[in-house]
């Protein structure tokens, strides 16, 4: 089998997505997600200008060699644009392999290690009462794990809490919005949110919380300690993780489990965090972390140190990444949990898919390959629109991590 052509499809069915479609001489094609929120066209151009010409004529079954060719062969390594482009190729090739062999991708990764993939979704509200209502709604829909975010009194805009009761969407069309942030107010408030949730909901539901890189290690240590009575499933991204040893300090002070890595793009970003057992869950996304090939290696490395997976699954990752995460998640032994943010109906129509949700779990479906397609004529009717993630400033105007 040979790759005969490949092309990039950029569309915006309610939000921007970049998709790579690889065709072969046997008529089988594969799809890979290449979406990097707020920097979409950089990856589209990296793919069409620099990668696609090198793919023509190659055997799509050689996923390892093609991965190494694109990673080592470029000389310039790592970085979100490069690794997202490599991931798009890698995921499309696994899709082709599955279709050509007439089997779901999870069978090529070791088969099913579990019946279903435990997922968590996002609850939020302007205050504690609204967040409690939102958590209850998801519990009624069958979710066994829910992430809870709430507006903080005295903070005009908190991470994960949209205005006007809409569902949270990580990017806005137009130029970046700015919000103001107070760590002090947040740290004083957060324990009261989880205290109320535990009192009202009881102990069974898994509760998660995303700090979104906003604290220093010692502040994160305080938060983790103050949340211990409410036994969270995890505290996510307590602080930026470029300084991996910063997590040692958090770890020494709290038994609240720690998840990080949604902005990582290489196994090297996880190295100290995992080998020192400073984290419990690794969140590196399949689409930004070099695809199924590299995510599998990262998961296997994590398994040696009792670290489990919690792959990123926000709406800025297309249904193709969601499917890839489900196929990998059902196959690996050290799977932990999968994030599941609902795409809009229009996004789901552009990317019809075989995966499904029932009673707190997701299932990749049994379609050959990844089980996701693209309706290109519908996609064409929703062209790209520039969009950005917001930026955050402290109350005194200093730029901080959003
Ligand atoms: C999450 C994330 C996202 C990111 C988004 C950025 O845990 O789901 O933090 O909501 O902010 O993916 O593009
Ligand atoms: Mg997050």
mmCIF file with all atom_site columns, C-alpha atoms in Angstrom, residues 115-315:
data_model
loop_
_atom_site.group_PDB
_atom_site.id
_atom_site.type_symbol
_atom_site.label_atom_id
_atom_site.label_alt_id
_atom_site.label_comp_id
_atom_site.label_asym_id
_atom_site.label_entity_id
_atom_site.label_seq_id
_atom_site.pdbx_PDB_ins_code
_atom_site.Cartn_x
_atom_site.Cartn_y
_atom_site.Cartn_z
_atom_site.occupancy
_atom_site.B_iso_or_equiv
_atom_site.pdbx_formal_charge
_atom_site.auth_seq_id
_atom_site.auth_comp_id
_atom_site.auth_asym_id
_atom_site.auth_atom_id
_atom_site.pdbx_PDB_model_num
ATOM 1   C CA . UNK A 1 115 ? -15.395 -2.849 29.103 1.00 0.00 ? 115 UNK A CA 1
ATOM 2   C CA . UNK A 1 116 ? -15.671 0.933  28.802 1.00 0.00 ? 116 UNK A CA 1
ATOM 3   C CA . UNK A 1 117 ? -13.696 4.131  29.237 1.00 0.00 ? 117 UNK A CA 1
ATOM 4   C CA . UNK A 1 118 ? -14.564 6.092  32.409 1.00 0.00 ? 118 UNK A CA 1
ATOM 5   C CA . UNK A 1 119 ? -15.096 9.745  31.488 1.00 0.00 ? 119 UNK A CA 1
ATOM 6   C CA . UNK A 1 120 ? -15.570 13.020 33.320 1.00 0.00 ? 120 UNK A CA 1
ATOM 7   C CA . UNK A 1 121 ? -17.373 16.059 32.032 1.00 0.00 ? 121 UNK A CA 1
ATOM 8   C CA . UNK A 1 122 ? -17.471 19.765 32.975 1.00 0.00 ? 122 UNK A CA 1
ATOM 9   C CA . UNK A 1 123 ? -19.916 21.329 35.435 1.00 0.00 ? 123 UNK A CA 1
ATOM 10  C CA . UNK A 1 124 ? -19.757 25.034 36.189 1.00 0.00 ? 124 UNK A CA 1
ATOM 11  C CA . UNK A 1 125 ? -21.713 27.945 37.577 1.00 0.00 ? 125 UNK A CA 1
ATOM 12  C CA . UNK A 1 126 ? -21.419 31.603 38.532 1.00 0.00 ? 126 UNK A CA 1
ATOM 13  C CA . UNK A 1 127 ? -21.577 30.624 42.201 1.00 0.00 ? 127 UNK A CA 1
ATOM 14  C CA . UNK A 1 128 ? -21.690 27.534 44.418 1.00 0.00 ? 128 UNK A CA 1
ATOM 15  C CA . UNK A 1 129 ? -25.457 27.020 44.047 1.00 0.00 ? 129 UNK A CA 1
ATOM 16  C CA . UNK A 1 130 ? -25.289 27.111 40.236 1.00 0.00 ? 130 UNK A CA 1
ATOM 17  C CA . UNK A 1 131 ? -22.298 24.766 40.211 1.00 0.00 ? 131 UNK A CA 1
ATOM 18  C CA . UNK A 1 132 ? -24.145 22.332 42.479 1.00 0.00 ? 132 UNK A CA 1
ATOM 19  C CA . UNK A 1 133 ? -27.132 22.348 40.072 1.00 0.00 ? 133 UNK A CA 1
ATOM 20  C CA . UNK A 1 134 ? -24.826 21.753 37.141 1.00 0.00 ? 134 UNK A CA 1
ATOM 21  C CA . UNK A 1 135 ? -23.065 18.828 38.886 1.00 0.00 ? 135 UNK A CA 1
ATOM 22  C CA . UNK A 1 136 ? -26.465 17.296 39.683 1.00 0.00 ? 136 UNK A CA 1
ATOM 23  C CA . UNK A 1 137 ? -27.601 17.592 36.070 1.00 0.00 ? 137 UNK A CA 1
ATOM 24  C CA . UNK A 1 138 ? -24.572 15.644 34.840 1.00 0.00 ? 138 UNK A CA 1
ATOM 25  C CA . UNK A 1 139 ? -25.019 13.076 37.583 1.00 0.00 ? 139 UNK A CA 1
ATOM 26  C CA . UNK A 1 140 ? -28.598 12.581 36.372 1.00 0.00 ? 140 UNK A CA 1
ATOM 27  C CA . UNK A 1 141 ? -27.281 12.046 32.843 1.00 0.00 ? 141 UNK A CA 1
ATOM 28  C CA . UNK A 1 142 ? -25.245 9.139  34.186 1.00 0.00 ? 142 UNK A CA 1
ATOM 29  C CA . UNK A 1 143 ? -21.794 10.675 34.678 1.00 0.00 ? 143 UNK A CA 1
ATOM 30  C CA . UNK A 1 144 ? -19.776 9.054  37.463 1.00 0.00 ? 144 UNK A CA 1
ATOM 31  C CA . UNK A 1 145 ? -17.114 11.772 37.432 1.00 0.00 ? 145 UNK A CA 1
ATOM 32  C CA . UNK A 1 146 ? -17.597 15.524 37.107 1.00 0.00 ? 146 UNK A CA 1
ATOM 33  C CA . UNK A 1 147 ? -15.179 18.446 37.040 1.00 0.00 ? 147 UNK A CA 1
ATOM 34  C CA . UNK A 1 148 ? -16.524 21.373 39.092 1.00 0.00 ? 148 UNK A CA 1
ATOM 35  C CA . UNK A 1 149 ? -15.579 25.025 38.462 1.00 0.00 ? 149 UNK A CA 1
ATOM 36  C CA . UNK A 1 150 ? -17.297 28.030 40.015 1.00 0.00 ? 150 UNK A CA 1
ATOM 37  C CA . UNK A 1 151 ? -17.168 31.796 39.801 1.00 0.00 ? 151 UNK A CA 1
ATOM 38  C CA . UNK A 1 152 ? -15.101 33.230 42.666 1.00 0.00 ? 152 UNK A CA 1
ATOM 39  C CA . UNK A 1 153 ? -16.600 36.119 44.650 1.00 0.00 ? 153 UNK A CA 1
ATOM 40  C CA . UNK A 1 154 ? -14.767 39.348 43.789 1.00 0.00 ? 154 UNK A CA 1
ATOM 41  C CA . UNK A 1 155 ? -13.161 37.894 40.632 1.00 0.00 ? 155 UNK A CA 1
ATOM 42  C CA . UNK A 1 156 ? -14.795 39.164 37.438 1.00 0.00 ? 156 UNK A CA 1
ATOM 43  C CA . UNK A 1 157 ? -14.130 36.078 35.319 1.00 0.00 ? 157 UNK A CA 1
ATOM 44  C CA . UNK A 1 158 ? -12.978 32.669 36.578 1.00 0.00 ? 158 UNK A CA 1
ATOM 45  C CA . UNK A 1 159 ? -11.457 29.906 34.455 1.00 0.00 ? 159 UNK A CA 1
ATOM 46  C CA . UNK A 1 160 ? -14.002 27.401 33.145 1.00 0.00 ? 160 UNK A CA 1
ATOM 47  C CA . UNK A 1 161 ? -17.055 29.529 33.951 1.00 0.00 ? 161 UNK A CA 1
ATOM 48  C CA . UNK A 1 162 ? -18.760 31.030 30.883 1.00 0.00 ? 162 UNK A CA 1
ATOM 49  C CA . UNK A 1 163 ? -20.991 34.068 31.023 1.00 0.00 ? 163 UNK A CA 1
ATOM 50  C CA . UNK A 1 164 ? -24.762 33.603 30.879 1.00 0.00 ? 164 UNK A CA 1
ATOM 51  C CA . UNK A 1 165 ? -24.989 29.900 31.768 1.00 0.00 ? 165 UNK A CA 1
ATOM 52  C CA . UNK A 1 166 ? -23.592 28.748 28.404 1.00 0.00 ? 166 UNK A CA 1
ATOM 53  C CA . UNK A 1 167 ? -21.350 25.718 28.232 1.00 0.00 ? 167 UNK A CA 1
ATOM 54  C CA . UNK A 1 168 ? -17.664 26.515 28.593 1.00 0.00 ? 168 UNK A CA 1
ATOM 55  C CA . UNK A 1 169 ? -15.793 26.863 25.282 1.00 0.00 ? 169 UNK A CA 1
ATOM 56  C CA . UNK A 1 170 ? -12.045 27.482 25.437 1.00 0.00 ? 170 UNK A CA 1
ATOM 57  C CA . UNK A 1 171 ? -11.730 29.914 22.486 1.00 0.00 ? 171 UNK A CA 1
ATOM 58  C CA . UNK A 1 172 ? -13.565 33.045 21.370 1.00 0.00 ? 172 UNK A CA 1
ATOM 59  C CA . UNK A 1 173 ? -13.778 34.387 17.833 1.00 0.00 ? 173 UNK A CA 1
ATOM 60  C CA . UNK A 1 174 ? -12.062 37.743 17.404 1.00 0.00 ? 174 UNK A CA 1
ATOM 61  C CA . UNK A 1 175 ? -9.061  39.012 19.368 1.00 0.00 ? 175 UNK A CA 1
ATOM 62  C CA . UNK A 1 176 ? -8.125  37.639 22.834 1.00 0.00 ? 176 UNK A CA 1
ATOM 63  C CA . UNK A 1 177 ? -10.444 38.615 25.696 1.00 0.00 ? 177 UNK A CA 1
ATOM 64  C CA . UNK A 1 178 ? -8.771  39.771 28.927 1.00 0.00 ? 178 UNK A CA 1
ATOM 65  C CA . UNK A 1 179 ? -9.887  38.777 32.392 1.00 0.00 ? 179 UNK A CA 1
ATOM 66  C CA . UNK A 1 180 ? -8.722  39.695 35.911 1.00 0.00 ? 180 UNK A CA 1
ATOM 67  C CA . UNK A 1 181 ? -7.575  37.152 38.469 1.00 0.00 ? 181 UNK A CA 1
ATOM 68  C CA . UNK A 1 182 ? -6.971  37.041 42.232 1.00 0.00 ? 182 UNK A CA 1
ATOM 69  C CA . UNK A 1 183 ? -5.169  34.010 43.629 1.00 0.00 ? 183 UNK A CA 1
ATOM 70  C CA . UNK A 1 184 ? -5.907  35.105 47.196 1.00 0.00 ? 184 UNK A CA 1
ATOM 71  C CA . UNK A 1 185 ? -9.677  35.220 46.646 1.00 0.00 ? 185 UNK A CA 1
ATOM 72  C CA . UNK A 1 186 ? -9.611  31.897 44.824 1.00 0.00 ? 186 UNK A CA 1
ATOM 73  C CA . UNK A 1 187 ? -7.626  30.101 47.541 1.00 0.00 ? 187 UNK A CA 1
ATOM 74  C CA . UNK A 1 188 ? -9.926  31.419 50.237 1.00 0.00 ? 188 UNK A CA 1
ATOM 75  C CA . UNK A 1 189 ? -13.009 30.334 48.289 1.00 0.00 ? 189 UNK A CA 1
ATOM 76  C CA . UNK A 1 190 ? -12.216 26.954 46.675 1.00 0.00 ? 190 UNK A CA 1
ATOM 77  C CA . UNK A 1 191 ? -12.566 24.721 49.786 1.00 0.00 ? 191 UNK A CA 1
ATOM 78  C CA . UNK A 1 192 ? -16.097 26.032 50.433 1.00 0.00 ? 192 UNK A CA 1
ATOM 79  C CA . UNK A 1 193 ? -17.173 24.915 46.948 1.00 0.00 ? 193 UNK A CA 1
ATOM 80  C CA . UNK A 1 194 ? -16.071 21.326 47.502 1.00 0.00 ? 194 UNK A CA 1
ATOM 81  C CA . UNK A 1 195 ? -17.341 21.234 51.072 1.00 0.00 ? 195 UNK A CA 1
ATOM 82  C CA . UNK A 1 196 ? -20.818 22.115 49.809 1.00 0.00 ? 196 UNK A CA 1
ATOM 83  C CA . UNK A 1 197 ? -20.620 19.630 46.926 1.00 0.00 ? 197 UNK A CA 1
ATOM 84  C CA . UNK A 1 198 ? -19.672 16.758 49.257 1.00 0.00 ? 198 UNK A CA 1
ATOM 85  C CA . UNK A 1 199 ? -22.377 17.661 51.799 1.00 0.00 ? 199 UNK A CA 1
ATOM 86  C CA . UNK A 1 200 ? -25.076 17.803 49.120 1.00 0.00 ? 200 UNK A CA 1
ATOM 87  C CA . UNK A 1 201 ? -23.926 15.023 46.788 1.00 0.00 ? 201 UNK A CA 1
ATOM 88  C CA . UNK A 1 202 ? -22.225 12.517 49.097 1.00 0.00 ? 202 UNK A CA 1
ATOM 89  C CA . UNK A 1 203 ? -19.008 10.619 48.571 1.00 0.00 ? 203 UNK A CA 1
ATOM 90  C CA . UNK A 1 204 ? -19.634 8.420  45.548 1.00 0.00 ? 204 UNK A CA 1
ATOM 91  C CA . UNK A 1 205 ? -19.361 10.867 42.655 1.00 0.00 ? 205 UNK A CA 1
ATOM 92  C CA . UNK A 1 206 ? -15.773 11.490 41.529 1.00 0.00 ? 206 UNK A CA 1
ATOM 93  C CA . UNK A 1 207 ? -15.101 15.235 41.724 1.00 0.00 ? 207 UNK A CA 1
ATOM 94  C CA . UNK A 1 208 ? -12.293 16.868 39.760 1.00 0.00 ? 208 UNK A CA 1
ATOM 95  C CA . UNK A 1 209 ? -11.037 20.444 39.629 1.00 0.00 ? 209 UNK A CA 1
ATOM 96  C CA . UNK A 1 210 ? -8.875  22.378 37.152 1.00 0.00 ? 210 UNK A CA 1
ATOM 97  C CA . UNK A 1 211 ? -6.593  25.080 38.567 1.00 0.00 ? 211 UNK A CA 1
ATOM 98  C CA . UNK A 1 212 ? -5.420  25.918 35.032 1.00 0.00 ? 212 UNK A CA 1
ATOM 99  C CA . UNK A 1 213 ? -1.772  26.683 35.876 1.00 0.00 ? 213 UNK A CA 1
ATOM 100 C CA . UNK A 1 214 ? -2.651  29.653 38.098 1.00 0.00 ? 214 UNK A CA 1
ATOM 101 C CA . UNK A 1 215 ? -0.738  28.954 41.315 1.00 0.00 ? 215 UNK A CA 1
ATOM 102 C CA . UNK A 1 216 ? 2.831   28.735 42.538 1.00 0.00 ? 216 UNK A CA 1
ATOM 103 C CA . UNK A 1 217 ? 3.932   25.399 44.054 1.00 0.00 ? 217 UNK A CA 1
ATOM 104 C CA . UNK A 1 218 ? 3.467   26.561 47.650 1.00 0.00 ? 218 UNK A CA 1
ATOM 105 C CA . UNK A 1 219 ? 0.009   27.967 46.838 1.00 0.00 ? 219 UNK A CA 1
ATOM 106 C CA . UNK A 1 220 ? -0.887  24.686 45.144 1.00 0.00 ? 220 UNK A CA 1
ATOM 107 C CA . UNK A 1 221 ? 0.325   22.804 48.212 1.00 0.00 ? 221 UNK A CA 1
ATOM 108 C CA . UNK A 1 222 ? -2.047  24.879 50.356 1.00 0.00 ? 222 UNK A CA 1
ATOM 109 C CA . UNK A 1 223 ? -4.944  24.241 47.965 1.00 0.00 ? 223 UNK A CA 1
ATOM 110 C CA . UNK A 1 224 ? -4.300  20.498 47.811 1.00 0.00 ? 224 UNK A CA 1
ATOM 111 C CA . UNK A 1 225 ? -4.153  20.289 51.603 1.00 0.00 ? 225 UNK A CA 1
ATOM 112 C CA . UNK A 1 226 ? -7.337  22.301 52.058 1.00 0.00 ? 226 UNK A CA 1
ATOM 113 C CA . UNK A 1 227 ? -9.194  20.039 49.602 1.00 0.00 ? 227 UNK A CA 1
ATOM 114 C CA . UNK A 1 228 ? -8.131  16.747 51.225 1.00 0.00 ? 228 UNK A CA 1
ATOM 115 C CA . UNK A 1 229 ? -11.348 16.293 53.255 1.00 0.00 ? 229 UNK A CA 1
ATOM 116 C CA . UNK A 1 230 ? -13.336 16.286 49.977 1.00 0.00 ? 230 UNK A CA 1
ATOM 117 C CA . UNK A 1 231 ? -11.180 13.540 48.399 1.00 0.00 ? 231 UNK A CA 1
ATOM 118 C CA . UNK A 1 232 ? -10.952 14.860 44.861 1.00 0.00 ? 232 UNK A CA 1
ATOM 119 C CA . UNK A 1 233 ? -10.197 12.471 42.011 1.00 0.00 ? 233 UNK A CA 1
ATOM 120 C CA . UNK A 1 234 ? -7.597  15.053 41.023 1.00 0.00 ? 234 UNK A CA 1
ATOM 121 C CA . UNK A 1 235 ? -6.398  18.626 41.211 1.00 0.00 ? 235 UNK A CA 1
ATOM 122 C CA . UNK A 1 236 ? -5.407  19.547 37.654 1.00 0.00 ? 236 UNK A CA 1
ATOM 123 C CA . UNK A 1 237 ? -2.559  21.757 36.461 1.00 0.00 ? 237 UNK A CA 1
ATOM 124 C CA . UNK A 1 238 ? -1.985  23.344 39.873 1.00 0.00 ? 238 UNK A CA 1
ATOM 125 C CA . UNK A 1 239 ? 0.914   25.356 38.443 1.00 0.00 ? 239 UNK A CA 1
ATOM 126 C CA . UNK A 1 240 ? 2.794   25.682 35.157 1.00 0.00 ? 240 UNK A CA 1
ATOM 127 C CA . UNK A 1 241 ? 4.971   22.600 34.676 1.00 0.00 ? 241 UNK A CA 1
ATOM 128 C CA . UNK A 1 242 ? 8.010   23.834 32.783 1.00 0.00 ? 242 UNK A CA 1
ATOM 129 C CA . UNK A 1 243 ? 9.759   23.627 36.152 1.00 0.00 ? 243 UNK A CA 1
ATOM 130 C CA . UNK A 1 244 ? 9.088   19.957 36.720 1.00 0.00 ? 244 UNK A CA 1
ATOM 131 C CA . UNK A 1 245 ? 10.739  19.836 40.175 1.00 0.00 ? 245 UNK A CA 1
ATOM 132 C CA . UNK A 1 246 ? 8.240   22.446 41.393 1.00 0.00 ? 246 UNK A CA 1
ATOM 133 C CA . UNK A 1 247 ? 5.829   19.542 41.766 1.00 0.00 ? 247 UNK A CA 1
ATOM 134 C CA . UNK A 1 248 ? 7.995   17.929 44.417 1.00 0.00 ? 248 UNK A CA 1
ATOM 135 C CA . UNK A 1 249 ? 7.059   20.689 46.811 1.00 0.00 ? 249 UNK A CA 1
ATOM 136 C CA . UNK A 1 250 ? 3.323   20.199 46.162 1.00 0.00 ? 250 UNK A CA 1
ATOM 137 C CA . UNK A 1 251 ? 3.684   16.467 46.538 1.00 0.00 ? 251 UNK A CA 1
ATOM 138 C CA . UNK A 1 252 ? 5.420   16.713 49.908 1.00 0.00 ? 252 UNK A CA 1
ATOM 139 C CA . UNK A 1 253 ? 2.519   18.665 51.366 1.00 0.00 ? 253 UNK A CA 1
ATOM 140 C CA . UNK A 1 254 ? -0.642  16.978 50.135 1.00 0.00 ? 254 UNK A CA 1
ATOM 141 C CA . UNK A 1 255 ? -2.251  13.652 49.269 1.00 0.00 ? 255 UNK A CA 1
ATOM 142 C CA . UNK A 1 256 ? -4.735  15.267 46.861 1.00 0.00 ? 256 UNK A CA 1
ATOM 143 C CA . UNK A 1 257 ? -3.921  13.496 43.560 1.00 0.00 ? 257 UNK A CA 1
ATOM 144 C CA . UNK A 1 258 ? -2.272  15.643 40.897 1.00 0.00 ? 258 UNK A CA 1
ATOM 145 C CA . UNK A 1 259 ? -2.903  15.651 37.129 1.00 0.00 ? 259 UNK A CA 1
ATOM 146 C CA . UNK A 1 260 ? -0.930  17.656 34.628 1.00 0.00 ? 260 UNK A CA 1
ATOM 147 C CA . UNK A 1 261 ? 0.275   17.761 31.048 1.00 0.00 ? 261 UNK A CA 1
ATOM 148 C CA . UNK A 1 262 ? -2.444  18.992 28.682 1.00 0.00 ? 262 UNK A CA 1
ATOM 149 C CA . UNK A 1 263 ? 0.036   21.490 27.219 1.00 0.00 ? 263 UNK A CA 1
ATOM 150 C CA . UNK A 1 264 ? 2.903   18.997 26.987 1.00 0.00 ? 264 UNK A CA 1
ATOM 151 C CA . UNK A 1 265 ? 3.990   17.762 23.593 1.00 0.00 ? 265 UNK A CA 1
ATOM 152 C CA . UNK A 1 266 ? 6.745   15.270 24.300 1.00 0.00 ? 266 UNK A CA 1
ATOM 153 C CA . UNK A 1 267 ? 7.612   12.459 26.671 1.00 0.00 ? 267 UNK A CA 1
ATOM 154 C CA . UNK A 1 268 ? 10.530  14.642 27.780 1.00 0.00 ? 268 UNK A CA 1
ATOM 155 C CA . UNK A 1 269 ? 8.066   17.139 29.293 1.00 0.00 ? 269 UNK A CA 1
ATOM 156 C CA . UNK A 1 270 ? 6.916   14.345 31.603 1.00 0.00 ? 270 UNK A CA 1
ATOM 157 C CA . UNK A 1 271 ? 10.263  12.801 32.440 1.00 0.00 ? 271 UNK A CA 1
ATOM 158 C CA . UNK A 1 272 ? 10.992  14.096 35.966 1.00 0.00 ? 272 UNK A CA 1
ATOM 159 C CA . UNK A 1 273 ? 7.336   14.339 36.907 1.00 0.00 ? 273 UNK A CA 1
ATOM 160 C CA . UNK A 1 274 ? 6.811   10.663 36.206 1.00 0.00 ? 274 UNK A CA 1
ATOM 161 C CA . UNK A 1 275 ? 10.080  9.085  37.297 1.00 0.00 ? 275 UNK A CA 1
ATOM 162 C CA . UNK A 1 276 ? 9.890   10.917 40.646 1.00 0.00 ? 276 UNK A CA 1
ATOM 163 C CA . UNK A 1 277 ? 6.217   10.044 41.091 1.00 0.00 ? 277 UNK A CA 1
ATOM 164 C CA . UNK A 1 278 ? 5.322   13.696 41.605 1.00 0.00 ? 278 UNK A CA 1
ATOM 165 C CA . UNK A 1 279 ? 2.065   13.295 39.671 1.00 0.00 ? 279 UNK A CA 1
ATOM 166 C CA . UNK A 1 280 ? -0.701  10.712 39.525 1.00 0.00 ? 280 UNK A CA 1
ATOM 167 C CA . UNK A 1 281 ? -2.215  11.345 36.080 1.00 0.00 ? 281 UNK A CA 1
ATOM 168 C CA . UNK A 1 282 ? -0.593  12.383 32.815 1.00 0.00 ? 282 UNK A CA 1
ATOM 169 C CA . UNK A 1 283 ? -2.838  14.464 30.537 1.00 0.00 ? 283 UNK A CA 1
ATOM 170 C CA . UNK A 1 284 ? -0.738  14.937 27.417 1.00 0.00 ? 284 UNK A CA 1
ATOM 171 C CA . UNK A 1 285 ? -3.124  15.108 24.484 1.00 0.00 ? 285 UNK A CA 1
ATOM 172 C CA . UNK A 1 286 ? -2.841  12.678 21.606 1.00 0.00 ? 286 UNK A CA 1
ATOM 173 C CA . UNK A 1 287 ? -3.173  15.505 19.059 1.00 0.00 ? 287 UNK A CA 1
ATOM 174 C CA . UNK A 1 288 ? -0.515  17.776 20.620 1.00 0.00 ? 288 UNK A CA 1
ATOM 175 C CA . UNK A 1 289 ? 1.762   14.997 21.779 1.00 0.00 ? 289 UNK A CA 1
ATOM 176 C CA . UNK A 1 290 ? 2.821   13.265 18.598 1.00 0.00 ? 290 UNK A CA 1
ATOM 177 C CA . UNK A 1 291 ? -0.184  11.004 18.059 1.00 0.00 ? 291 UNK A CA 1
ATOM 178 C CA . UNK A 1 292 ? -1.007  7.460  19.132 1.00 0.00 ? 292 UNK A CA 1
ATOM 179 C CA . UNK A 1 293 ? 2.590   6.276  18.634 1.00 0.00 ? 293 UNK A CA 1
ATOM 180 C CA . UNK A 1 294 ? 4.067   8.775  21.094 1.00 0.00 ? 294 UNK A CA 1
ATOM 181 C CA . UNK A 1 295 ? 1.132   8.763  23.553 1.00 0.00 ? 295 UNK A CA 1
ATOM 182 C CA . UNK A 1 296 ? 1.477   4.994  23.804 1.00 0.00 ? 296 UNK A CA 1
ATOM 183 C CA . UNK A 1 297 ? 5.159   5.291  24.702 1.00 0.00 ? 297 UNK A CA 1
ATOM 184 C CA . UNK A 1 298 ? 4.396   7.988  27.278 1.00 0.00 ? 298 UNK A CA 1
ATOM 185 C CA . UNK A 1 299 ? 1.635   5.858  28.818 1.00 0.00 ? 299 UNK A CA 1
ATOM 186 C CA . UNK A 1 300 ? 3.938   2.828  28.998 1.00 0.00 ? 300 UNK A CA 1
ATOM 187 C CA . UNK A 1 301 ? 6.662   4.922  30.660 1.00 0.00 ? 301 UNK A CA 1
ATOM 188 C CA . UNK A 1 302 ? 4.071   6.253  33.138 1.00 0.00 ? 302 UNK A CA 1
ATOM 189 C CA . UNK A 1 303 ? 2.914   2.708  33.922 1.00 0.00 ? 303 UNK A CA 1
ATOM 190 C CA . UNK A 1 304 ? 6.329   1.883  35.407 1.00 0.00 ? 304 UNK A CA 1
ATOM 191 C CA . UNK A 1 305 ? 5.748   4.567  38.070 1.00 0.00 ? 305 UNK A CA 1
ATOM 192 C CA . UNK A 1 306 ? 2.085   3.982  38.948 1.00 0.00 ? 306 UNK A CA 1
ATOM 193 C CA . UNK A 1 307 ? 1.052   7.036  36.943 1.00 0.00 ? 307 UNK A CA 1
ATOM 194 C CA . UNK A 1 308 ? -2.197  6.636  35.034 1.00 0.00 ? 308 UNK A CA 1
ATOM 195 C CA . UNK A 1 309 ? -3.574  8.460  32.006 1.00 0.00 ? 309 UNK A CA 1
ATOM 196 C CA . UNK A 1 310 ? -6.160  11.226 31.947 1.00 0.00 ? 310 UNK A CA 1
ATOM 197 C CA . UNK A 1 311 ? -5.969  12.367 28.327 1.00 0.00 ? 311 UNK A CA 1
ATOM 198 C CA . UNK A 1 312 ? -7.093  15.907 27.583 1.00 0.00 ? 312 UNK A CA 1
ATOM 199 C CA . UNK A 1 313 ? -10.467 15.913 25.816 1.00 0.00 ? 313 UNK A CA 1
ATOM 200 C CA . UNK A 1 314 ? -11.674 19.519 25.500 1.00 0.00 ? 314 UNK A CA 1
ATOM 201 C CA . UNK A 1 315 ? -13.782 20.750 22.556 1.00 0.00 ? 315 UNK A CA 1
#
